[in-house]
């Protein structure tokens, strides 16, 4: 049986700055100050959703033999006004650039990511209104 556990460690540096290290040895600096010297934990949640979904979209488009030269996911989150300031909605908008990109493939890739593949978005959707969109740009 496969081991599905993941680990991370978060170490305090100073003030409200921390270094998080993944079980695979990669580090990220986080800052609880607003604005701080590094992304806040909530900003990292948005970045995680955008990067997870982007992996799906690019992978699906490449498998569909689309000539993608660039993919950018712009993520917007709206938080509630009281503590805890959780996200109430998150919108992911994919800007896909390439040669002769077929809209049907981009629409399908974004939909598959949202409905089936993006672990981060699937986890968030239990308590956050998730939405997705896309724009296609010619290279």
Tab-separated table of N, CA, C and O in Angstrom, residues 13-127:
chain	number	residue	atom	x	y	z
A	13	UNK	N	11.467	32.509	12.486
A	13	UNK	CA	12.736	33.190	12.243
A	13	UNK	C	12.846	34.371	13.198
A	13	UNK	O	13.721	34.410	14.058
A	14	UNK	N	11.950	35.346	13.041
A	14	UNK	CA	11.859	36.494	13.948
A	14	UNK	C	10.579	37.256	13.631
A	14	UNK	O	9.936	36.997	12.616
A	15	UNK	N	10.215	38.176	14.506
A	15	UNK	CA	8.978	38.949	14.341
A	15	UNK	C	7.842	37.973	13.989
A	15	UNK	O	7.588	37.048	14.747
A	16	UNK	N	7.184	38.137	12.837
A	16	UNK	CA	6.163	37.185	12.404
A	16	UNK	C	6.590	36.484	11.113
A	16	UNK	O	5.767	36.120	10.286
A	17	UNK	N	7.894	36.299	10.957
A	17	UNK	CA	8.444	35.640	9.779
A	17	UNK	C	8.802	34.198	10.106
A	17	UNK	O	9.370	33.921	11.159
A	18	UNK	N	8.471	33.311	9.187
A	18	UNK	CA	8.689	31.880	9.367
A	18	UNK	C	9.271	31.296	8.089
A	18	UNK	O	9.050	31.815	7.001
A	19	UNK	N	10.002	30.195	8.232
A	19	UNK	CA	10.461	29.431	7.077
A	19	UNK	C	9.753	28.086	7.140
A	19	UNK	O	9.857	27.368	8.144
A	20	UNK	N	9.027	27.775	6.070
A	20	UNK	CA	8.358	26.486	5.966
A	20	UNK	C	9.200	25.592	5.074
A	20	UNK	O	9.702	26.037	4.037
A	21	UNK	N	9.376	24.335	5.486
A	21	UNK	CA	10.129	23.388	4.675
A	21	UNK	C	9.277	22.162	4.417
A	21	UNK	O	8.749	21.548	5.348
A	22	UNK	N	9.152	21.822	3.152
A	22	UNK	CA	8.372	20.647	2.773
A	22	UNK	C	9.156	19.383	3.082
A	22	UNK	O	10.376	19.420	3.238
A	23	UNK	N	8.447	18.293	3.153
A	23	UNK	CA	9.086	17.014	3.384
A	23	UNK	C	10.095	16.669	2.301
A	23	UNK	O	11.027	15.901	2.535
A	24	UNK	N	9.943	17.264	1.119
A	24	UNK	CA	10.876	17.014	0.017
A	24	UNK	C	12.073	17.957	0.055
A	24	UNK	O	12.929	17.911	-0.825
A	25	UNK	N	12.126	18.824	1.097
A	25	UNK	CA	13.300	19.663	1.299
A	25	UNK	C	13.256	21.051	0.697
A	25	UNK	O	14.259	21.755	0.710
A	26	UNK	N	12.117	21.473	0.190
A	26	UNK	CA	11.991	22.800	-0.402
A	26	UNK	C	11.508	23.802	0.635
A	26	UNK	O	10.650	23.483	1.467
A	27	UNK	N	12.043	25.021	0.575
A	27	UNK	CA	11.705	26.031	1.581
A	27	UNK	C	10.948	27.211	0.988
A	27	UNK	O	11.184	27.602	-0.160
A	28	UNK	N	10.062	27.774	1.822
A	28	UNK	CA	9.304	28.967	1.487
A	28	UNK	C	9.293	29.854	2.723
A	28	UNK	O	9.060	29.372	3.835
A	29	UNK	N	9.549	31.149	2.525
A	29	UNK	CA	9.466	32.111	3.619
A	29	UNK	C	8.044	32.665	3.641
A	29	UNK	O	7.468	32.966	2.596
A	30	UNK	N	7.471	32.794	4.850
A	30	UNK	CA	6.137	33.375	5.019
A	30	UNK	C	6.206	34.462	6.077
A	30	UNK	O	7.030	34.392	6.993
A	31	UNK	N	5.330	35.464	5.944
A	31	UNK	CA	5.328	36.590	6.874
A	31	UNK	C	3.905	36.911	7.284
A	31	UNK	O	3.038	37.123	6.438
A	32	UNK	N	3.662	36.955	8.580
A	32	UNK	CA	2.339	37.277	9.111
A	32	UNK	C	2.054	38.762	9.180
A	32	UNK	O	0.938	39.164	9.475
A	33	UNK	N	3.052	39.609	8.921
A	33	UNK	CA	2.836	41.055	8.896
A	33	UNK	C	2.132	41.450	7.606
A	33	UNK	O	2.247	40.791	6.595
A	34	UNK	N	1.422	42.570	7.660
A	34	UNK	CA	0.714	43.038	6.469
A	34	UNK	C	1.015	44.504	6.225
A	34	UNK	O	0.568	45.345	7.010
A	35	UNK	N	1.741	44.895	5.171
A	35	UNK	CA	2.449	43.964	4.299
A	35	UNK	C	3.731	43.509	4.957
A	35	UNK	O	4.306	44.219	5.782
A	36	UNK	N	4.183	42.355	4.560
A	36	UNK	CA	5.407	41.802	5.138
A	36	UNK	C	6.517	41.727	4.116
A	36	UNK	O	6.418	42.294	3.025
A	37	UNK	N	7.559	41.018	4.471
A	37	UNK	CA	8.702	40.853	3.575
A	37	UNK	C	8.579	39.590	2.726
A	37	UNK	O	9.455	39.306	1.912
A	38	UNK	N	7.516	38.831	2.910
A	38	UNK	CA	7.263	37.589	2.178
A	38	UNK	C	5.749	37.404	2.114
A	38	UNK	O	5.006	38.121	2.793
A	39	UNK	N	5.277	36.458	1.317
A	39	UNK	CA	3.832	36.244	1.256
A	39	UNK	C	3.268	35.788	2.603
A	39	UNK	O	3.958	35.131	3.379
A	40	UNK	N	2.014	36.171	2.842
A	40	UNK	CA	1.322	35.728	4.049
A	40	UNK	C	0.827	34.296	3.840
A	40	UNK	O	0.729	33.829	2.699
A	41	UNK	N	0.483	33.596	4.913
A	41	UNK	CA	-0.067	32.247	4.744
A	41	UNK	C	-1.304	32.213	3.835
A	41	UNK	O	-1.448	31.288	3.025
A	42	UNK	N	-2.159	33.229	3.925
A	42	UNK	CA	-3.355	33.242	3.076
A	42	UNK	C	-3.002	33.497	1.608
A	42	UNK	O	-3.651	32.964	0.707
A	43	UNK	N	-1.968	34.296	1.363
A	43	UNK	CA	-1.515	34.481	-0.016
A	43	UNK	C	-0.970	33.174	-0.573
A	43	UNK	O	-1.162	32.859	-1.751
A	44	UNK	N	-0.319	32.399	0.274
A	44	UNK	CA	0.222	31.113	-0.157
A	44	UNK	C	-0.917	30.152	-0.513
A	44	UNK	O	-0.790	29.354	-1.442
A	45	UNK	N	-2.046	30.250	0.170
A	45	UNK	CA	-3.209	29.426	-0.184
A	45	UNK	C	-3.649	29.754	-1.617
A	45	UNK	O	-3.894	28.848	-2.426
A	46	UNK	N	-3.711	31.055	-1.951
A	46	UNK	CA	-4.083	31.447	-3.314
A	46	UNK	C	-3.052	30.948	-4.324
A	46	UNK	O	-3.404	30.418	-5.385
A	47	UNK	N	-1.777	31.093	-3.992
A	47	UNK	CA	-0.719	30.639	-4.887
A	47	UNK	C	-0.773	29.127	-5.073
A	47	UNK	O	-0.534	28.619	-6.175
A	48	UNK	N	-1.097	28.394	-4.008
A	48	UNK	CA	-1.205	26.934	-4.099
A	48	UNK	C	-2.348	26.538	-5.032
A	48	UNK	O	-2.196	25.643	-5.873
A	49	UNK	N	-3.481	27.208	-4.906
A	49	UNK	CA	-4.628	26.902	-5.774
A	49	UNK	C	-4.280	27.203	-7.231
A	49	UNK	O	-4.553	26.384	-8.124
A	50	UNK	N	-3.666	28.342	-7.471
A	50	UNK	CA	-3.317	28.715	-8.838
A	50	UNK	C	-2.269	27.813	-9.457
A	50	UNK	O	-2.371	27.434	-10.633
A	51	UNK	N	-1.273	27.434	-8.671
A	51	UNK	CA	-0.221	26.584	-9.232
A	51	UNK	C	-0.703	25.152	-9.434
A	51	UNK	O	-0.374	24.522	-10.444
A	52	UNK	N	-1.494	24.644	-8.525
A	52	UNK	CA	-2.032	23.288	-8.663
A	52	UNK	C	-2.897	23.199	-9.926
A	52	UNK	O	-2.733	22.289	-10.739
A	53	UNK	N	-3.792	24.153	-10.096
A	53	UNK	CA	-4.666	24.155	-11.277
A	53	UNK	C	-3.872	24.386	-12.555
A	53	UNK	O	-4.175	23.803	-13.600
A	54	UNK	N	-2.821	25.206	-12.493
A	54	UNK	CA	-2.001	25.475	-13.675
A	54	UNK	C	-1.274	24.221	-14.145
A	54	UNK	O	-1.135	23.985	-15.349
A	55	UNK	N	-0.800	23.418	-13.199
A	55	UNK	CA	-0.154	22.149	-13.551
A	55	UNK	C	-1.134	21.302	-14.369
A	55	UNK	O	-0.782	20.746	-15.411
A	56	UNK	N	-2.375	21.229	-13.917
A	56	UNK	CA	-3.396	20.449	-14.617
A	56	UNK	C	-3.641	21.003	-16.017
A	56	UNK	O	-3.648	20.266	-16.998
A	57	UNK	N	-3.881	22.317	-16.101
A	57	UNK	CA	-4.245	22.937	-17.374
A	57	UNK	C	-3.125	22.764	-18.400
A	57	UNK	O	-3.371	22.341	-19.539
A	58	UNK	N	-1.892	23.057	-18.016
A	58	UNK	CA	-0.770	22.912	-18.951
A	58	UNK	C	-0.606	21.447	-19.369
A	58	UNK	O	-0.437	21.138	-20.549
A	59	UNK	N	-0.670	20.531	-18.417
A	59	UNK	CA	-0.512	19.113	-18.714
A	59	UNK	C	-1.593	18.626	-19.682
A	59	UNK	O	-1.293	17.926	-20.656
A	60	UNK	N	-2.838	19.002	-19.433
A	60	UNK	CA	-3.951	18.574	-20.291
A	60	UNK	C	-3.802	19.176	-21.690
A	60	UNK	O	-4.014	18.503	-22.700
A	61	UNK	N	-3.419	20.457	-21.769
A	61	UNK	CA	-3.245	21.100	-23.080
A	61	UNK	C	-2.085	20.475	-23.855
A	61	UNK	O	-2.173	20.306	-25.074
A	62	UNK	N	-1.008	20.126	-23.160
A	62	UNK	CA	0.116	19.477	-23.839
A	62	UNK	C	-0.286	18.095	-24.363
A	62	UNK	O	0.082	17.717	-25.471
A	63	UNK	N	-1.079	17.357	-23.573
A	63	UNK	CA	-1.546	16.041	-24.029
A	63	UNK	C	-2.475	16.172	-25.235
A	63	UNK	O	-2.561	15.261	-26.057
A	64	UNK	N	-3.168	17.334	-25.327
A	64	UNK	CA	-4.052	17.592	-26.471
A	64	UNK	C	-3.264	18.187	-27.643
A	64	UNK	O	-3.850	18.633	-28.626
A	65	UNK	N	-1.936	18.208	-27.512
A	65	UNK	CA	-1.024	18.710	-28.545
A	65	UNK	C	-1.274	20.175	-28.910
A	65	UNK	O	-1.100	20.578	-30.068
A	66	UNK	N	-1.660	20.954	-27.916
A	66	UNK	CA	-1.821	22.390	-28.124
A	66	UNK	C	-0.449	23.049	-27.976
A	66	UNK	O	0.329	22.680	-27.095
A	67	UNK	N	-0.161	24.019	-28.818
A	67	UNK	CA	1.152	24.676	-28.824
A	67	UNK	C	1.151	25.852	-27.847
A	67	UNK	O	1.116	27.012	-28.233
A	68	UNK	N	1.189	25.534	-26.566
A	68	UNK	CA	1.157	26.549	-25.501
A	68	UNK	C	2.562	27.113	-25.318
A	68	UNK	O	3.525	26.363	-25.175
A	69	UNK	N	2.663	28.435	-25.321
A	69	UNK	CA	3.956	29.074	-25.076
A	69	UNK	C	3.990	29.765	-23.714
A	69	UNK	O	5.045	30.070	-23.192
A	70	UNK	N	2.807	29.981	-23.147
A	70	UNK	CA	2.736	30.635	-21.837
A	70	UNK	C	1.380	30.336	-21.199
A	70	UNK	O	0.366	30.255	-21.876
A	71	UNK	N	1.402	30.171	-19.881
A	71	UNK	CA	0.156	30.017	-19.131
A	71	UNK	C	0.320	30.757	-17.814
A	71	UNK	O	1.262	30.501	-17.059
A	72	UNK	N	-0.565	31.690	-17.562
A	72	UNK	CA	-0.552	32.446	-16.308
A	72	UNK	C	-1.928	32.330	-15.670
A	72	UNK	O	-2.948	32.492	-16.351
A	73	UNK	N	-1.942	32.029	-14.394
A	73	UNK	CA	-3.203	31.936	-13.663
A	73	UNK	C	-3.279	33.117	-12.699
A	73	UNK	O	-2.464	33.235	-11.784
A	74	UNK	N	-4.241	33.985	-12.938
A	74	UNK	CA	-4.452	35.130	-12.057
A	74	UNK	C	-5.522	34.726	-11.043
A	74	UNK	O	-6.633	34.350	-11.417
A	75	UNK	N	-5.163	34.789	-9.775
A	75	UNK	CA	-6.041	34.296	-8.712
A	75	UNK	C	-6.513	35.465	-7.861
A	75	UNK	O	-5.709	36.278	-7.407
A	76	UNK	N	-7.824	35.530	-7.648
A	76	UNK	CA	-8.417	36.575	-6.817
A	76	UNK	C	-9.218	35.911	-5.707
A	76	UNK	O	-10.059	35.049	-5.986
A	77	UNK	N	-8.932	36.292	-4.475
A	77	UNK	CA	-9.678	35.749	-3.350
A	77	UNK	C	-10.368	36.858	-2.588
A	77	UNK	O	-9.802	37.939	-2.410
A	78	UNK	N	-11.590	36.602	-2.171
A	78	UNK	CA	-12.317	37.554	-1.334
A	78	UNK	C	-12.538	36.909	0.026
A	78	UNK	O	-13.014	35.782	0.125
A	79	UNK	N	-12.160	37.664	1.065
A	79	UNK	CA	-12.251	37.143	2.424
A	79	UNK	C	-13.438	37.759	3.162
A	79	UNK	O	-13.894	38.845	2.834
A	80	UNK	N	-13.908	37.059	4.181
A	80	UNK	CA	-14.968	37.589	5.034
A	80	UNK	C	-14.377	38.718	5.881
A	80	UNK	O	-13.162	38.827	6.009
A	81	UNK	N	-15.234	39.548	6.446
A	81	UNK	CA	-14.768	40.729	7.159
A	81	UNK	C	-14.409	40.534	8.616
A	81	UNK	O	-13.887	41.436	9.252
A	82	UNK	N	-14.681	39.362	9.173
A	82	UNK	CA	-14.417	39.149	10.600
A	82	UNK	C	-13.476	37.974	10.816
A	82	UNK	O	-13.307	37.133	9.949
A	83	UNK	N	-12.872	37.938	11.977
A	83	UNK	CA	-11.941	36.876	12.338
A	83	UNK	C	-12.706	35.584	12.597
A	83	UNK	O	-13.732	35.618	13.274
A	84	UNK	N	-12.272	34.463	12.076
A	84	UNK	CA	-11.123	34.313	11.202
A	84	UNK	C	-11.475	34.782	9.784
A	84	UNK	O	-12.571	34.484	9.286
A	85	UNK	N	-10.563	35.491	9.139
A	85	UNK	CA	-10.808	36.073	7.814
A	85	UNK	C	-10.594	35.033	6.711
A	85	UNK	O	-9.673	35.144	5.907
A	86	UNK	N	-11.462	34.042	6.701
A	86	UNK	CA	-11.361	32.968	5.709
A	86	UNK	C	-11.794	33.483	4.334
A	86	UNK	O	-12.453	34.512	4.215
A	87	UNK	N	-11.416	32.761	3.307
A	87	UNK	CA	-11.879	33.109	1.964
A	87	UNK	C	-13.335	32.701	1.828
A	87	UNK	O	-13.729	31.622	2.249
A	88	UNK	N	-14.141	33.596	1.223
A	88	UNK	CA	-15.509	33.211	0.883
A	88	UNK	C	-15.618	32.880	-0.598
A	88	UNK	O	-16.478	32.131	-1.004
A	89	UNK	N	-14.698	33.440	-1.407
A	89	UNK	CA	-14.676	33.097	-2.823
A	89	UNK	C	-13.256	33.224	-3.365
A	89	UNK	O	-12.467	34.040	-2.885
A	90	UNK	N	-12.969	32.380	-4.357
A	90	UNK	CA	-11.691	32.421	-5.062
A	90	UNK	C	-11.991	32.213	-6.542
A	90	UNK	O	-12.732	31.302	-6.921
A	91	UNK	N	-11.404	33.090	-7.367
A	91	UNK	CA	-11.570	32.984	-8.823
A	91	UNK	C	-10.204	32.768	-9.463
A	91	UNK	O	-9.265	33.506	-9.175
A	92	UNK	N	-10.113	31.754	-10.306
A	92	UNK	CA	-8.892	31.467	-11.049
A	92	UNK	C	-9.149	31.771	-12.514
A	92	UNK	O	-10.082	31.221	-13.113
A	93	UNK	N	-8.351	32.689	-13.078
A	93	UNK	CA	-8.489	33.043	-14.492
A	93	UNK	C	-7.192	32.694	-15.212
A	93	UNK	O	-6.143	33.244	-14.899
A	94	UNK	N	-7.292	31.786	-16.160
A	94	UNK	CA	-6.133	31.302	-16.901
A	94	UNK	C	-5.942	32.135	-18.155
A	94	UNK	O	-6.876	32.298	-18.936
A	95	UNK	N	-4.742	32.641	-18.343
A	95	UNK	CA	-4.365	33.349	-19.563
A	95	UNK	C	-3.413	32.419	-20.310
A	95	UNK	O	-2.269	32.232	-19.898
A	96	UNK	N	-3.929	31.825	-21.389
A	96	UNK	CA	-3.184	30.834	-22.155
A	96	UNK	C	-2.744	31.473	-23.466
A	96	UNK	O	-3.562	31.987	-24.221
A	97	UNK	N	-1.439	31.435	-23.703
A	97	UNK	CA	-0.865	31.987	-24.922
A	97	UNK	C	-0.243	30.857	-25.730
A	97	UNK	O	0.375	29.951	-25.167
A	98	UNK	N	-0.428	30.922	-27.050
A	98	UNK	CA	0.174	29.906	-27.893
A	98	UNK	C	-0.190	30.098	-29.346
A	98	UNK	O	-0.777	31.108	-29.738
A	99	UNK	N	0.156	29.086	-30.152
A	99	UNK	CA	-0.088	29.097	-31.594
A	99	UNK	C	-1.304	28.235	-31.891
A	99	UNK	O	-1.327	27.053	-31.556
A	100	UNK	N	-2.327	28.829	-32.511
A	100	UNK	CA	-3.531	28.098	-32.921
A	100	UNK	C	-4.152	27.291	-31.777
A	100	UNK	O	-4.513	26.122	-31.934
A	101	UNK	N	-4.287	27.921	-30.614
A	101	UNK	CA	-4.887	27.252	-29.451
A	101	UNK	C	-6.399	27.114	-29.687
A	101	UNK	O	-7.076	28.104	-29.975
A	102	UNK	N	-6.902	25.905	-29.552
A	102	UNK	CA	-8.343	25.658	-29.739
A	102	UNK	C	-9.078	25.934	-28.429
A	102	UNK	O	-8.731	25.365	-27.390
A	103	UNK	N	-10.078	26.789	-28.494
A	103	UNK	CA	-10.835	27.156	-27.294
A	103	UNK	C	-11.447	25.936	-26.614
A	103	UNK	O	-11.462	25.844	-25.391
A	104	UNK	N	-11.916	24.971	-27.407
A	104	UNK	CA	-12.544	23.782	-26.814
A	104	UNK	C	-11.557	23.034	-25.913
A	104	UNK	O	-11.943	22.477	-24.893
A	105	UNK	N	-10.277	23.041	-26.278
A	105	UNK	CA	-9.282	22.355	-25.457
A	105	UNK	C	-9.000	23.125	-24.165
A	105	UNK	O	-8.819	22.513	-23.104
A	106	UNK	N	-8.962	24.445	-24.244
A	106	UNK	CA	-8.723	25.248	-23.044
A	106	UNK	C	-9.912	25.114	-22.094
A	106	UNK	O	-9.742	24.889	-20.898
A	107	UNK	N	-11.119	25.215	-22.643
A	107	UNK	CA	-12.324	25.071	-21.823
A	107	UNK	C	-12.346	23.713	-21.127
A	107	UNK	O	-12.626	23.614	-19.929
A	108	UNK	N	-12.004	22.674	-21.861
A	108	UNK	CA	-11.988	21.310	-21.304
A	108	UNK	C	-10.915	21.177	-20.225
A	108	UNK	O	-11.154	20.592	-19.168
A	109	UNK	N	-9.731	21.727	-20.467
A	109	UNK	CA	-8.638	21.628	-19.508
A	109	UNK	C	-8.992	22.331	-18.200
A	109	UNK	O	-8.760	21.791	-17.108
A	110	UNK	N	-9.560	23.526	-18.303
A	110	UNK	CA	-9.943	24.282	-17.106
A	110	UNK	C	-11.047	23.534	-16.356
A	110	UNK	O	-11.011	23.415	-15.127
A	111	UNK	N	-12.012	22.979	-17.094
A	111	UNK	CA	-13.117	22.250	-16.470
A	111	UNK	C	-12.639	20.977	-15.789
A	111	UNK	O	-13.043	20.672	-14.663
A	112	UNK	N	-11.757	20.236	-16.436
A	112	UNK	CA	-11.227	19.012	-15.828
A	112	UNK	C	-10.425	19.319	-14.570
A	112	UNK	O	-10.517	18.601	-13.571
A	113	UNK	N	-9.645	20.385	-14.610
A	113	UNK	CA	-8.898	20.772	-13.420
A	113	UNK	C	-9.856	21.075	-12.277
A	113	UNK	O	-9.684	20.595	-11.160
A	114	UNK	N	-10.881	21.876	-12.566
A	114	UNK	CA	-11.844	22.296	-11.540
A	114	UNK	C	-12.656	21.123	-10.997
A	114	UNK	O	-12.880	21.019	-9.789
A	115	UNK	N	-13.096	20.244	-11.885
A	115	UNK	CA	-14.018	19.179	-11.492
A	115	UNK	C	-13.348	17.899	-10.996
A	115	UNK	O	-13.947	17.146	-10.247
A	116	UNK	N	-12.092	17.655	-11.420
A	116	UNK	CA	-11.526	16.342	-11.160
A	116	UNK	C	-10.106	16.341	-10.603
A	116	UNK	O	-9.799	15.557	-9.712
A	117	UNK	N	-9.225	17.186	-11.134
A	117	UNK	CA	-7.804	16.994	-10.861
A	117	UNK	C	-7.164	17.876	-9.804
A	117	UNK	O	-6.248	17.431	-9.121
A	118	UNK	N	-7.573	19.126	-9.665
A	118	UNK	CA	-6.858	20.037	-8.760
A	118	UNK	C	-7.212	19.740	-7.300
A	118	UNK	O	-8.264	20.117	-6.805
A	119	UNK	N	-6.283	19.093	-6.608
A	119	UNK	CA	-6.503	18.703	-5.212
A	119	UNK	C	-6.751	19.907	-4.313
A	119	UNK	O	-7.598	19.863	-3.416
A	120	UNK	N	-6.007	20.984	-4.542
A	120	UNK	CA	-6.143	22.173	-3.694
A	120	UNK	C	-7.530	22.786	-3.873
A	120	UNK	O	-8.226	23.067	-2.893
A	121	UNK	N	-7.958	22.979	-5.118
A	121	UNK	CA	-9.281	23.575	-5.366
A	121	UNK	C	-10.400	22.665	-4.861
A	121	UNK	O	-11.382	23.147	-4.289
A	122	UNK	N	-10.247	21.353	-5.040
A	122	UNK	CA	-11.274	20.422	-4.563
A	122	UNK	C	-11.404	20.491	-3.038
A	122	UNK	O	-12.501	20.428	-2.498
A	123	UNK	N	-10.279	20.655	-2.354
A	123	UNK	CA	-10.300	20.758	-0.902
A	123	UNK	C	-10.953	22.084	-0.481
A	123	UNK	O	-11.780	22.105	0.434
A	124	UNK	N	-10.594	23.170	-1.162
A	124	UNK	CA	-11.133	24.478	-0.806
A	124	UNK	C	-12.626	24.602	-1.080
A	124	UNK	O	-13.341	25.281	-0.351
A	125	UNK	N	-13.106	23.945	-2.142
A	125	UNK	CA	-14.500	24.127	-2.547
A	125	UNK	C	-15.512	23.653	-1.494
A	125	UNK	O	-16.685	23.996	-1.578
A	126	UNK	N	-15.039	22.896	-0.506
A	126	UNK	CA	-15.936	22.471	0.573
A	126	UNK	C	-16.431	23.675	1.378
A	126	UNK	O	-17.514	23.626	1.963
A	127	UNK	N	-15.650	24.764	1.402
A	127	UNK	CA	-16.070	25.932	2.190
A	127	UNK	C	-15.919	27.257	1.442
A	127	UNK	O	-16.295	28.306	1.979
